[in-house]
mmCIF file of C-alpha atoms (C1' of nucleotides) and ligand atoms in Angstrom:
data_model
loop_
_atom_site.group_PDB
_atom_site.id
_atom_site.type_symbol
_atom_site.label_atom_id
_atom_site.label_comp_id
_atom_site.label_asym_id
_atom_site.label_seq_id
_atom_site.Cartn_x
_atom_site.Cartn_y
_atom_site.Cartn_z
ATOM 1 C CA MET H 1 120.849 -52.799 169.217
ATOM 2 C CA ASP H 2 117.733 -55.145 170.352
ATOM 3 C CA ALA H 3 114.372 -55.711 168.971
ATOM 4 C CA ARG H 4 112.673 -52.063 170.170
ATOM 5 C CA GLN H 5 115.246 -50.871 168.729
ATOM 6 C CA LEU H 6 115.210 -52.157 165.067
ATOM 7 C CA GLU H 7 111.400 -51.700 165.208
ATOM 8 C CA GLU H 8 112.325 -47.466 165.500
ATOM 9 C CA LYS H 9 114.425 -48.159 162.206
ATOM 10 C CA LEU H 10 112.371 -49.760 159.895
ATOM 11 C CA ARG H 11 109.924 -46.766 161.066
ATOM 12 C CA ALA H 12 112.352 -43.950 160.524
ATOM 13 C CA ALA H 13 112.968 -45.585 157.263
ATOM 14 C CA GLY H 14 109.213 -45.324 155.737
ATOM 15 C CA TYR H 15 108.060 -48.836 156.319
ATOM 16 C CA ARG H 16 105.074 -49.914 158.234
ATOM 17 C CA LEU H 17 104.921 -51.495 161.557
ATOM 18 C CA THR H 18 103.052 -54.485 160.991
ATOM 19 C CA PRO H 19 102.724 -57.584 163.203
ATOM 20 C CA ALA H 20 104.207 -59.643 161.274
ATOM 21 C CA ARG H 21 107.271 -58.141 160.966
ATOM 22 C CA ARG H 22 107.429 -58.146 164.858
ATOM 23 C CA ALA H 23 107.059 -61.173 165.006
ATOM 24 C CA VAL H 24 109.605 -61.690 162.598
ATOM 25 C CA ILE H 25 112.264 -59.634 164.812
ATOM 26 C CA GLN H 26 111.176 -60.710 167.392
ATOM 27 C CA ALA H 27 111.532 -64.529 167.022
ATOM 28 C CA LEU H 28 115.523 -63.204 165.246
ATOM 29 C CA GLY H 29 116.446 -62.000 168.180
ATOM 30 C CA GLU H 30 115.156 -64.232 170.525
ATOM 31 C CA ALA H 31 117.616 -67.464 168.845
ATOM 32 C CA GLY H 32 120.297 -65.837 169.586
ATOM 33 C CA ARG H 33 121.232 -67.815 167.163
ATOM 34 C CA GLU H 34 121.999 -67.353 162.675
ATOM 35 C CA LEU H 35 117.856 -68.985 161.335
ATOM 36 C CA ALA H 36 117.755 -70.553 158.603
ATOM 37 C CA PRO H 37 113.955 -68.893 156.723
ATOM 38 C CA ARG H 38 111.548 -72.397 157.989
ATOM 39 C CA GLU H 39 112.931 -72.096 161.109
ATOM 40 C CA VAL H 40 112.183 -68.200 160.972
ATOM 41 C CA LEU H 41 108.681 -69.079 160.125
ATOM 42 C CA ALA H 42 107.811 -71.569 162.528
ATOM 43 C CA ALA H 43 109.192 -68.990 165.770
ATOM 44 C CA ALA H 44 107.685 -66.075 164.662
ATOM 45 C CA ARG H 45 103.551 -68.435 163.927
ATOM 46 C CA ALA H 46 104.077 -68.298 168.082
ATOM 47 C CA ARG H 47 103.822 -64.376 168.132
ATOM 48 C CA CYS H 48 102.166 -63.945 164.266
ATOM 49 C CA PRO H 49 99.828 -67.364 164.167
ATOM 50 C CA GLY H 50 98.871 -67.490 160.358
ATOM 51 C CA LEU H 51 102.252 -65.498 159.354
ATOM 52 C CA GLY H 52 102.744 -66.882 155.812
ATOM 53 C CA ARG H 53 106.204 -67.864 153.375
ATOM 54 C CA ALA H 54 106.235 -64.930 151.559
ATOM 55 C CA THR H 55 105.775 -62.350 153.584
ATOM 56 C CA VAL H 56 108.393 -63.845 156.365
ATOM 57 C CA TYR H 57 111.021 -63.772 152.969
ATOM 58 C CA ARG H 58 109.696 -60.438 151.881
ATOM 59 C CA THR H 59 110.750 -58.725 155.367
ATOM 60 C CA LEU H 60 114.519 -61.007 155.771
ATOM 61 C CA ARG H 61 115.201 -59.239 152.147
ATOM 62 C CA LEU H 62 114.066 -55.859 153.865
ATOM 63 C CA LEU H 63 115.669 -56.100 156.684
ATOM 64 C CA ALA H 64 119.056 -57.338 154.851
ATOM 65 C CA GLN H 65 118.742 -54.773 152.827
ATOM 66 C CA LEU H 66 118.684 -51.925 155.465
ATOM 67 C CA GLY H 67 121.007 -53.567 156.688
ATOM 68 C CA LEU H 68 119.480 -54.175 160.714
ATOM 69 C CA ALA H 69 119.810 -58.210 159.485
ATOM 70 C CA LEU H 70 122.853 -60.470 158.357
ATOM 71 C CA PRO H 71 122.657 -63.124 155.661
ATOM 72 C CA LEU H 72 125.406 -65.797 156.509
ATOM 73 C CA PRO H 73 125.893 -68.504 154.311
ATOM 74 C CA ALA H 74 125.854 -71.646 156.220
ATOM 75 C CA PRO H 75 125.448 -75.504 154.800
ATOM 76 C CA GLY H 76 122.167 -75.928 154.557
ATOM 77 C CA GLY H 77 121.380 -73.059 153.079
ATOM 78 C CA ILE H 78 121.525 -69.151 154.263
ATOM 79 C CA ARG H 79 120.534 -68.269 157.578
ATOM 80 C CA TYR H 80 120.133 -64.821 158.864
ATOM 81 C CA ARG H 81 120.855 -62.781 162.302
ATOM 82 C CA LEU H 82 120.250 -59.236 163.694
ATOM 83 C CA LEU H 83 123.172 -57.050 163.347
ATOM 84 C CA ALA H 84 123.527 -56.984 167.085
ATOM 85 C CA GLY H 85 127.184 -54.752 166.042
ATOM 86 C CA ASP H 86 129.757 -56.443 163.776
ATOM 87 C CA LEU H 87 130.694 -59.817 163.500
ATOM 88 C CA HIS H 88 133.495 -61.685 163.895
ATOM 89 C CA ARG H 89 134.049 -65.440 164.636
ATOM 90 C CA LEU H 90 135.607 -69.103 162.714
ATOM 91 C CA VAL H 91 133.880 -71.036 161.389
ATOM 92 C CA CYS H 92 134.682 -74.684 160.072
ATOM 93 C CA ARG H 93 133.423 -75.059 156.315
ATOM 94 C CA GLY H 94 133.701 -78.543 157.263
ATOM 95 C CA CYS H 95 130.771 -78.548 159.817
ATOM 96 C CA GLY H 96 129.737 -75.319 160.308
ATOM 97 C CA ALA H 97 130.375 -75.263 163.694
ATOM 98 C CA GLN H 98 131.773 -71.553 164.966
ATOM 99 C CA LEU H 99 133.971 -70.000 167.669
ATOM 100 C CA PRO H 100 132.619 -66.157 168.310
ATOM 101 C CA LEU H 101 135.837 -64.205 168.364
ATOM 102 C CA ASP H 102 136.668 -61.752 170.981
ATOM 103 C CA LEU H 103 138.644 -59.262 168.491
ATOM 104 C CA CYS H 104 138.350 -56.273 165.953
ATOM 105 C CA PRO H 105 141.085 -55.329 164.115
ATOM 106 C CA ALA H 106 139.136 -53.380 161.840
ATOM 107 C CA ARG H 107 136.786 -50.894 164.012
ATOM 108 C CA GLY H 108 138.134 -47.828 163.381
ATOM 109 C CA LEU H 109 138.692 -47.679 159.547
ATOM 110 C CA THR H 110 134.892 -48.091 158.667
ATOM 111 C CA ALA H 111 134.810 -44.476 158.659
ATOM 112 C CA ARG H 112 137.333 -43.163 156.062
ATOM 113 C CA LEU H 113 135.708 -46.020 154.533
ATOM 114 C CA ALA H 114 132.830 -44.335 154.379
ATOM 115 C CA GLU H 115 134.103 -41.036 153.572
ATOM 116 C CA ARG H 116 135.941 -42.113 150.602
ATOM 117 C CA SER H 117 133.316 -43.989 148.956
ATOM 118 C CA GLY H 118 130.441 -42.564 149.565
ATOM 119 C CA TYR H 119 128.101 -45.939 151.484
ATOM 120 C CA LEU H 120 126.416 -45.955 154.521
ATOM 121 C CA ILE H 121 127.866 -48.463 156.118
ATOM 122 C CA ALA H 122 126.583 -50.499 158.638
ATOM 123 C CA GLY H 123 129.147 -52.347 160.195
ATOM 124 C CA HIS H 124 131.329 -55.500 159.673
ATOM 125 C CA VAL H 125 132.274 -59.137 159.235
ATOM 126 C CA LEU H 126 134.612 -60.707 160.109
ATOM 127 C CA GLU H 127 135.010 -64.646 159.340
ATOM 128 C CA PHE H 128 138.094 -66.707 159.330
ATOM 129 C CA TYR H 129 137.563 -70.086 158.303
ATOM 130 C CA GLY H 130 138.540 -73.366 157.978
ATOM 131 C CA LEU H 131 138.586 -77.507 159.453
ATOM 132 C CA CYS H 132 138.381 -77.714 163.176
ATOM 133 C CA PRO H 133 140.012 -80.625 164.416
ATOM 134 C CA ASP H 134 136.973 -83.230 163.681
ATOM 135 C CA CYS H 135 136.985 -81.848 160.073
ATOM 136 C CA GLN H 136 140.134 -82.342 159.808
ATOM 137 C CA ARG H 137 140.428 -86.160 160.024
ATOM 138 C CA ARG H 138 136.842 -86.542 158.391
ATOM 139 C CA LEU H 139 137.487 -84.735 154.878
ATOM 140 C CA SER H 140 141.510 -86.198 155.098
ATOM 141 C CA CYS H 141 142.780 -82.690 154.027
ATOM 142 C CA VAL H 142 146.160 -83.638 154.473
ATOM 143 C CA GLU H 143 147.893 -79.688 153.677
ATOM 144 C CA MET R 1 146.665 -69.755 144.468
ATOM 145 C CA ASP R 2 145.946 -70.394 140.936
ATOM 146 C CA ALA R 3 143.699 -73.577 139.204
ATOM 147 C CA ARG R 4 146.008 -75.679 138.882
ATOM 148 C CA GLN R 5 147.403 -75.361 142.452
ATOM 149 C CA LEU R 6 143.245 -76.002 143.219
ATOM 150 C CA GLU R 7 143.638 -79.506 141.234
ATOM 151 C CA GLU R 8 146.940 -80.237 143.073
ATOM 152 C CA LYS R 9 145.465 -79.624 146.614
ATOM 153 C CA LEU R 10 142.088 -81.985 145.605
ATOM 154 C CA ARG R 11 144.520 -84.408 144.606
ATOM 155 C CA ALA R 12 146.497 -84.352 147.804
ATOM 156 C CA ALA R 13 142.990 -84.904 150.002
ATOM 157 C CA GLY R 14 142.597 -87.728 148.077
ATOM 158 C CA TYR R 15 140.694 -87.087 145.719
ATOM 159 C CA ARG R 16 140.128 -88.071 142.260
ATOM 160 C CA LEU R 17 141.072 -84.975 139.484
ATOM 161 C CA THR R 18 138.431 -85.238 137.386
ATOM 162 C CA PRO R 19 136.858 -83.479 133.738
ATOM 163 C CA ALA R 20 134.272 -83.274 135.630
ATOM 164 C CA ARG R 21 135.806 -81.066 138.761
ATOM 165 C CA ARG R 22 139.022 -79.052 136.607
ATOM 166 C CA ALA R 23 135.713 -77.878 134.229
ATOM 167 C CA VAL R 24 134.287 -76.350 137.550
ATOM 168 C CA ILE R 25 137.859 -75.072 138.705
ATOM 169 C CA GLN R 26 138.524 -73.621 135.622
ATOM 170 C CA ALA R 27 135.531 -72.265 134.703
ATOM 171 C CA LEU R 28 135.863 -70.426 138.684
ATOM 172 C CA GLY R 29 139.024 -69.337 138.296
ATOM 173 C CA GLU R 30 138.494 -68.066 134.845
ATOM 174 C CA ALA R 31 135.449 -66.226 135.605
ATOM 175 C CA GLY R 32 137.109 -63.337 137.886
ATOM 176 C CA ARG R 33 133.724 -63.131 139.564
ATOM 177 C CA GLU R 34 131.119 -64.843 142.231
ATOM 178 C CA LEU R 35 129.115 -67.305 140.630
ATOM 179 C CA ALA R 36 126.230 -68.592 140.703
ATOM 180 C CA PRO R 37 126.049 -72.595 140.660
ATOM 181 C CA ARG R 38 123.233 -72.624 137.730
ATOM 182 C CA GLU R 39 126.983 -70.031 135.863
ATOM 183 C CA VAL R 40 129.183 -72.427 137.058
ATOM 184 C CA LEU R 41 127.648 -75.389 135.390
ATOM 185 C CA ALA R 42 126.938 -72.851 132.015
ATOM 186 C CA ALA R 43 130.542 -71.756 132.223
ATOM 187 C CA ALA R 44 131.873 -75.739 133.211
ATOM 188 C CA ARG R 45 129.704 -77.776 129.805
ATOM 189 C CA ALA R 46 132.184 -75.644 127.864
ATOM 190 C CA ARG R 47 134.557 -77.837 128.928
ATOM 191 C CA CYS R 48 132.781 -80.725 129.701
ATOM 192 C CA PRO R 49 129.490 -81.158 127.752
ATOM 193 C CA GLY R 50 127.557 -83.196 128.968
ATOM 194 C CA LEU R 51 128.075 -82.583 132.690
ATOM 195 C CA GLY R 52 124.654 -82.416 135.186
ATOM 196 C CA ARG R 53 123.908 -80.065 137.429
ATOM 197 C CA ALA R 54 124.223 -82.849 140.977
ATOM 198 C CA THR R 55 128.016 -83.246 139.937
ATOM 199 C CA VAL R 56 128.807 -79.136 139.908
ATOM 200 C CA TYR R 57 126.510 -78.915 143.396
ATOM 201 C CA ARG R 58 128.974 -81.556 144.435
ATOM 202 C CA THR R 59 132.202 -80.306 143.992
ATOM 203 C CA LEU R 60 130.714 -76.472 144.430
ATOM 204 C CA ARG R 61 130.610 -78.128 148.615
ATOM 205 C CA LEU R 62 133.328 -80.560 148.537
ATOM 206 C CA LEU R 63 135.710 -77.104 147.358
ATOM 207 C CA ALA R 64 134.096 -75.328 149.715
ATOM 208 C CA GLN R 65 134.528 -77.733 152.563
ATOM 209 C CA LEU R 66 138.429 -77.918 151.985
ATOM 210 C CA GLY R 67 138.983 -74.462 151.846
ATOM 211 C CA LEU R 68 139.701 -74.251 148.421
ATOM 212 C CA ALA R 69 136.327 -72.413 146.904
ATOM 213 C CA LEU R 70 134.300 -69.886 149.085
ATOM 214 C CA PRO R 71 130.881 -69.608 149.514
ATOM 215 C CA LEU R 72 128.810 -66.086 149.419
ATOM 216 C CA PRO R 73 125.727 -64.419 150.469
ATOM 217 C CA ALA R 74 124.249 -62.545 147.245
ATOM 218 C CA PRO R 75 120.948 -61.127 146.363
ATOM 219 C CA GLY R 76 119.864 -63.974 144.776
ATOM 220 C CA GLY R 77 121.027 -66.902 146.431
ATOM 221 C CA ILE R 78 125.290 -68.103 147.194
ATOM 222 C CA ARG R 79 127.611 -67.795 145.285
ATOM 223 C CA TYR R 80 131.336 -68.847 144.813
ATOM 224 C CA ARG R 81 134.291 -67.937 143.582
ATOM 225 C CA LEU R 82 137.951 -69.667 144.285
ATOM 226 C CA LEU R 83 140.130 -68.991 147.065
ATOM 227 C CA ALA R 84 142.027 -66.200 145.628
ATOM 228 C CA GLY R 85 143.614 -65.064 149.130
ATOM 229 C CA ASP R 86 141.730 -63.560 151.499
ATOM 230 C CA LEU R 87 138.881 -61.164 150.571
ATOM 231 C CA HIS R 88 138.408 -57.925 151.498
ATOM 232 C CA ARG R 89 135.851 -55.803 150.850
ATOM 233 C CA LEU R 90 132.249 -53.399 151.297
ATOM 234 C CA VAL R 91 129.255 -54.465 150.133
ATOM 235 C CA CYS R 92 125.835 -53.242 148.632
ATOM 236 C CA ARG R 93 123.272 -54.963 150.395
ATOM 237 C CA GLY R 94 120.549 -53.014 148.643
ATOM 238 C CA CYS R 95 121.998 -54.327 145.358
ATOM 239 C CA GLY R 96 125.268 -56.124 145.595
ATOM 240 C CA ALA R 97 127.604 -53.606 144.674
ATOM 241 C CA GLN R 98 130.561 -54.229 145.573
ATOM 242 C CA LEU R 99 134.348 -51.690 145.881
ATOM 243 C CA PRO R 100 137.718 -54.721 146.473
ATOM 244 C CA LEU R 101 139.272 -53.253 149.648
ATOM 245 C CA ASP R 102 143.324 -52.743 149.080
ATOM 246 C CA LEU R 103 143.621 -53.259 153.181
ATOM 247 C CA CYS R 104 144.536 -56.004 155.762
ATOM 248 C CA PRO R 105 144.325 -55.325 159.455
ATOM 249 C CA ALA R 106 143.406 -59.036 160.217
ATOM 250 C CA ARG R 107 146.989 -60.721 158.977
ATOM 251 C CA GLY R 108 148.761 -61.970 161.674
ATOM 252 C CA LEU R 109 145.593 -63.157 164.281
ATOM 253 C CA THR R 110 145.781 -66.149 161.966
ATOM 254 C CA ALA R 111 148.903 -67.932 163.569
ATOM 255 C CA ARG R 112 147.625 -67.265 167.117
ATOM 256 C CA LEU R 113 143.753 -67.983 166.289
ATOM 257 C CA ALA R 114 144.730 -71.015 165.207
ATOM 258 C CA GLU R 115 147.134 -72.643 167.551
ATOM 259 C CA ARG R 116 144.481 -71.672 170.318
ATOM 260 C CA SER R 117 141.198 -73.216 168.366
ATOM 261 C CA GLY R 118 143.096 -75.961 167.258
ATOM 262 C CA TYR R 119 141.263 -74.877 163.412
ATOM 263 C CA LEU R 120 143.198 -75.111 160.301
ATOM 264 C CA ILE R 121 142.771 -71.416 159.156
ATOM 265 C CA ALA R 122 142.697 -71.433 155.894
ATOM 266 C CA GLY R 123 142.045 -67.167 155.134
ATOM 267 C CA HIS R 124 139.359 -65.142 155.911
ATOM 268 C CA VAL R 125 136.900 -62.311 155.212
ATOM 269 C CA LEU R 126 136.094 -59.184 155.587
ATOM 270 C CA GLU R 127 132.874 -57.713 154.943
ATOM 271 C CA PHE R 128 131.849 -53.882 155.186
ATOM 272 C CA TYR R 129 128.455 -53.674 153.958
ATOM 273 C CA GLY R 130 126.027 -51.383 153.602
ATOM 274 C CA LEU R 131 124.267 -48.550 151.568
ATOM 275 C CA CYS R 132 125.226 -47.890 148.193
ATOM 276 C CA PRO R 133 124.910 -43.779 147.461
ATOM 277 C CA ASP R 134 122.193 -44.484 145.028
ATOM 278 C CA CYS R 135 120.645 -47.172 147.770
ATOM 279 C CA GLN R 136 119.934 -45.120 150.339
ATOM 280 C CA ARG R 137 118.257 -42.564 148.010
ATOM 281 C CA ARG R 138 116.385 -45.967 146.495
ATOM 282 C CA LEU R 139 115.731 -47.037 150.073
ATOM 283 C CA SER R 140 114.126 -43.746 151.743
ATOM 284 C CA CYS R 141 116.812 -45.294 154.111
ATOM 285 C CA VAL R 142 117.241 -40.942 156.315
ATOM 286 C CA GLU R 143 119.305 -42.848 159.037
ATOM 287 C "C1'" DG Y 1 145.801 -103.864 130.577
ATOM 288 C "C1'" DG Y 2 142.702 -104.896 134.690
ATOM 289 C "C1'" DC Y 3 140.961 -104.007 139.815
ATOM 290 C "C1'" DT Y 4 138.191 -101.346 143.260
ATOM 291 C "C1'" DA Y 5 136.386 -98.050 144.666
ATOM 292 C "C1'" DA Y 6 135.606 -93.334 143.815
ATOM 293 C "C1'" DC Y 7 132.956 -90.297 140.873
ATOM 294 C "C1'" DT Y 8 129.576 -89.613 137.258
ATOM 295 C "C1'" DG Y 9 124.788 -87.959 134.536
ATOM 296 C "C1'" DA Y 10 119.514 -89.252 134.692
ATOM 297 C "C1'" DG Y 11 115.951 -88.103 136.935
ATOM 298 C "C1'" DA Y 12 112.513 -88.070 140.769
ATOM 299 C "C1'" DC Y 13 112.299 -85.599 144.168
ATOM 300 C "C1'" DG Y 14 110.897 -82.696 148.488
ATOM 301 C "C1'" DA Y 15 112.560 -77.832 150.082
ATOM 302 C "C1'" DT Y 16 113.034 -73.074 148.977
ATOM 303 C "C1'" DG Y 17 111.745 -68.780 147.124
ATOM 304 C "C1'" DT Y 18 109.735 -65.887 143.894
ATOM 305 C "C1'" DA Y 19 104.758 -63.873 141.130
ATOM 306 C "C1'" DT Y 20 100.329 -62.411 141.525
ATOM 307 C "C1'" DC Y 21 96.357 -61.115 143.135
ATOM 308 C "C1'" DA Y 22 92.265 -60.045 145.888
ATOM 309 C "C1'" DT Y 23 91.920 -58.619 150.610
ATOM 310 C "C1'" DC Y 24 93.570 -55.912 154.729
ATOM 311 C "C1'" DA Y 25 95.128 -52.466 158.028
ATOM 312 C "C1'" DA Y 26 99.116 -48.759 159.525
ATOM 313 C "C1'" DG Y 27 99.654 -44.682 159.460
ATOM 314 C "C1'" DC Y 28 98.013 -40.303 158.963
ATOM 315 C "C1'" DG Y 29 95.226 -35.766 157.702
ATOM 316 C "C1'" DT Y 30 91.130 -34.663 159.328
ATOM 317 C "C1'" DA B 1 87.775 -40.946 166.250
ATOM 318 C "C1'" DC B 2 86.923 -42.185 161.299
ATOM 319 C "C1'" DG B 3 87.859 -42.977 157.493
ATOM 320 C "C1'" DC B 4 91.375 -42.897 153.361
ATOM 321 C "C1'" DT B 5 95.029 -44.495 150.683
ATOM 322 C "C1'" DT B 6 98.660 -47.121 150.060
ATOM 323 C "C1'" DG B 7 101.415 -50.051 151.876
ATOM 324 C "C1'" DA B 8 101.958 -54.631 153.311
ATOM 325 C "C1'" DT B 9 99.818 -59.593 153.399
ATOM 326 C "C1'" DG B 10 97.508 -64.434 153.404
ATOM 327 C "C1'" DA B 11 97.093 -67.708 149.252
ATOM 328 C "C1'" DT B 12 98.120 -70.092 145.587
ATOM 329 C "C1'" DA B 13 100.535 -71.421 142.077
ATOM 330 C "C1'" DC B 14 104.289 -71.776 140.171
ATOM 331 C "C1'" DA B 15 109.727 -71.502 139.113
ATOM 332 C "C1'" DT B 16 114.321 -72.658 140.072
ATOM 333 C "C1'" DC B 17 117.259 -74.829 144.007
ATOM 334 C "C1'" DG B 18 119.581 -78.455 145.835
ATOM 335 C "C1'" DT B 19 119.485 -83.182 147.611
ATOM 336 C "C1'" DC B 20 118.858 -88.235 146.808
ATOM 337 C "C1'" DT B 21 119.095 -92.491 144.299
ATOM 338 C "C1'" DC B 22 120.963 -95.843 140.996
ATOM 339 C "C1'" DA B 23 123.205 -98.094 136.917
ATOM 340 C "C1'" DG B 24 127.025 -97.122 134.541
ATOM 341 C "C1'" DT B 25 131.855 -94.744 133.990
ATOM 342 C "C1'" DT B 26 136.730 -94.346 134.435
ATOM 343 C "C1'" DA B 27 140.061 -92.009 137.468
ATOM 344 C "C1'" DG B 28 144.603 -94.163 140.285
ATOM 345 C "C1'" DC B 29 146.710 -98.140 141.163
ATOM 346 C "C1'" DC B 30 149.268 -102.329 141.056
HETATM 347 ZN ZN1 LIG C 201 133.787 -79.322 161.266
HETATM 348 ZN ZN1 LIG C 202 134.994 -55.464 164.113
HETATM 349 ZN ZN1 LIG C 203 123.307 -50.551 146.023
HETATM 350 ZN ZN1 LIG C 204 143.103 -59.285 155.736
#
DNA sequence: GGCTAACTGAGACGATGTATCATCAAGCGT
DNA sequence: ACGCTTGATGATACATCGTCTCAGTTAGCC
């Protein structure tokens, strides 16, 4: 799902499509990685010069509520990324390093889950977490 | 994995077992749900009266780095829970409501993943996210 | 029991996120 | 095309969060 489609979804959900929101969406879309809110602010100001902090936080919360963006915990605070399908990754809890994974054992469960729970399911995240080789040494986690 | 075992893991990893750390671990263990750092502080002070904010943050970060606690994004900020095996749940992005799930399509991938990546894998999280029935109405997400 | 390095709490600090409010403009009906 | 209505914006102020520093304490190891 690219930025253009997300804008349509916003409209479809009854929200206005403003320059500020487009700037935030495009900043997230062009980054290709998770951004902290302040990074979103900096990047989005290139397209919407007077953009304020509050609007960035409001927009990120809105996108997350609609399932269009995904908040992820990271060292240093929550970061956001646009929802581009589902997310599968391996994350180091020590330093935050991550490897994207190319597997999905969860597809196929979504429809049944939605039916049984009444939820409108936007996607899923499968995250393996542990320590990368470097952090295994640094934290002396002998396991 | 219960609180006692976590304390042993801390020791095994070369860290001291102090009253402050035990209070944090037990507070998380008794809660049975994710806690915000401020809730951890309040709960842990019952066991360790003079406990300071900084120590709570330090301990939570340490536990997370060692893979013994899990930070999760929630409306209102990051929350923590003790790692009790893997986590599978369905979360509403609107209000934070969650349903635990009783399925695991990911077990069995861990060993192969660890071997190929060099990571020491502590566990995984499979999280389906979307909107609960209430929030579907409230946010007028017509989808 | 004494040593030593790790840990702690206090306090100060900068960063983060929210609430308020006057102003503005997106989308719509005409 | 034009003006209305209402949601959205940016500025400001504020509360909270999370980190840093440092002097004092203590857990774990002889
Ligand atoms: Zn690492
Ligand atoms: Zn998947
Ligand atoms: Zn909900
Ligand atoms: Zn699983």
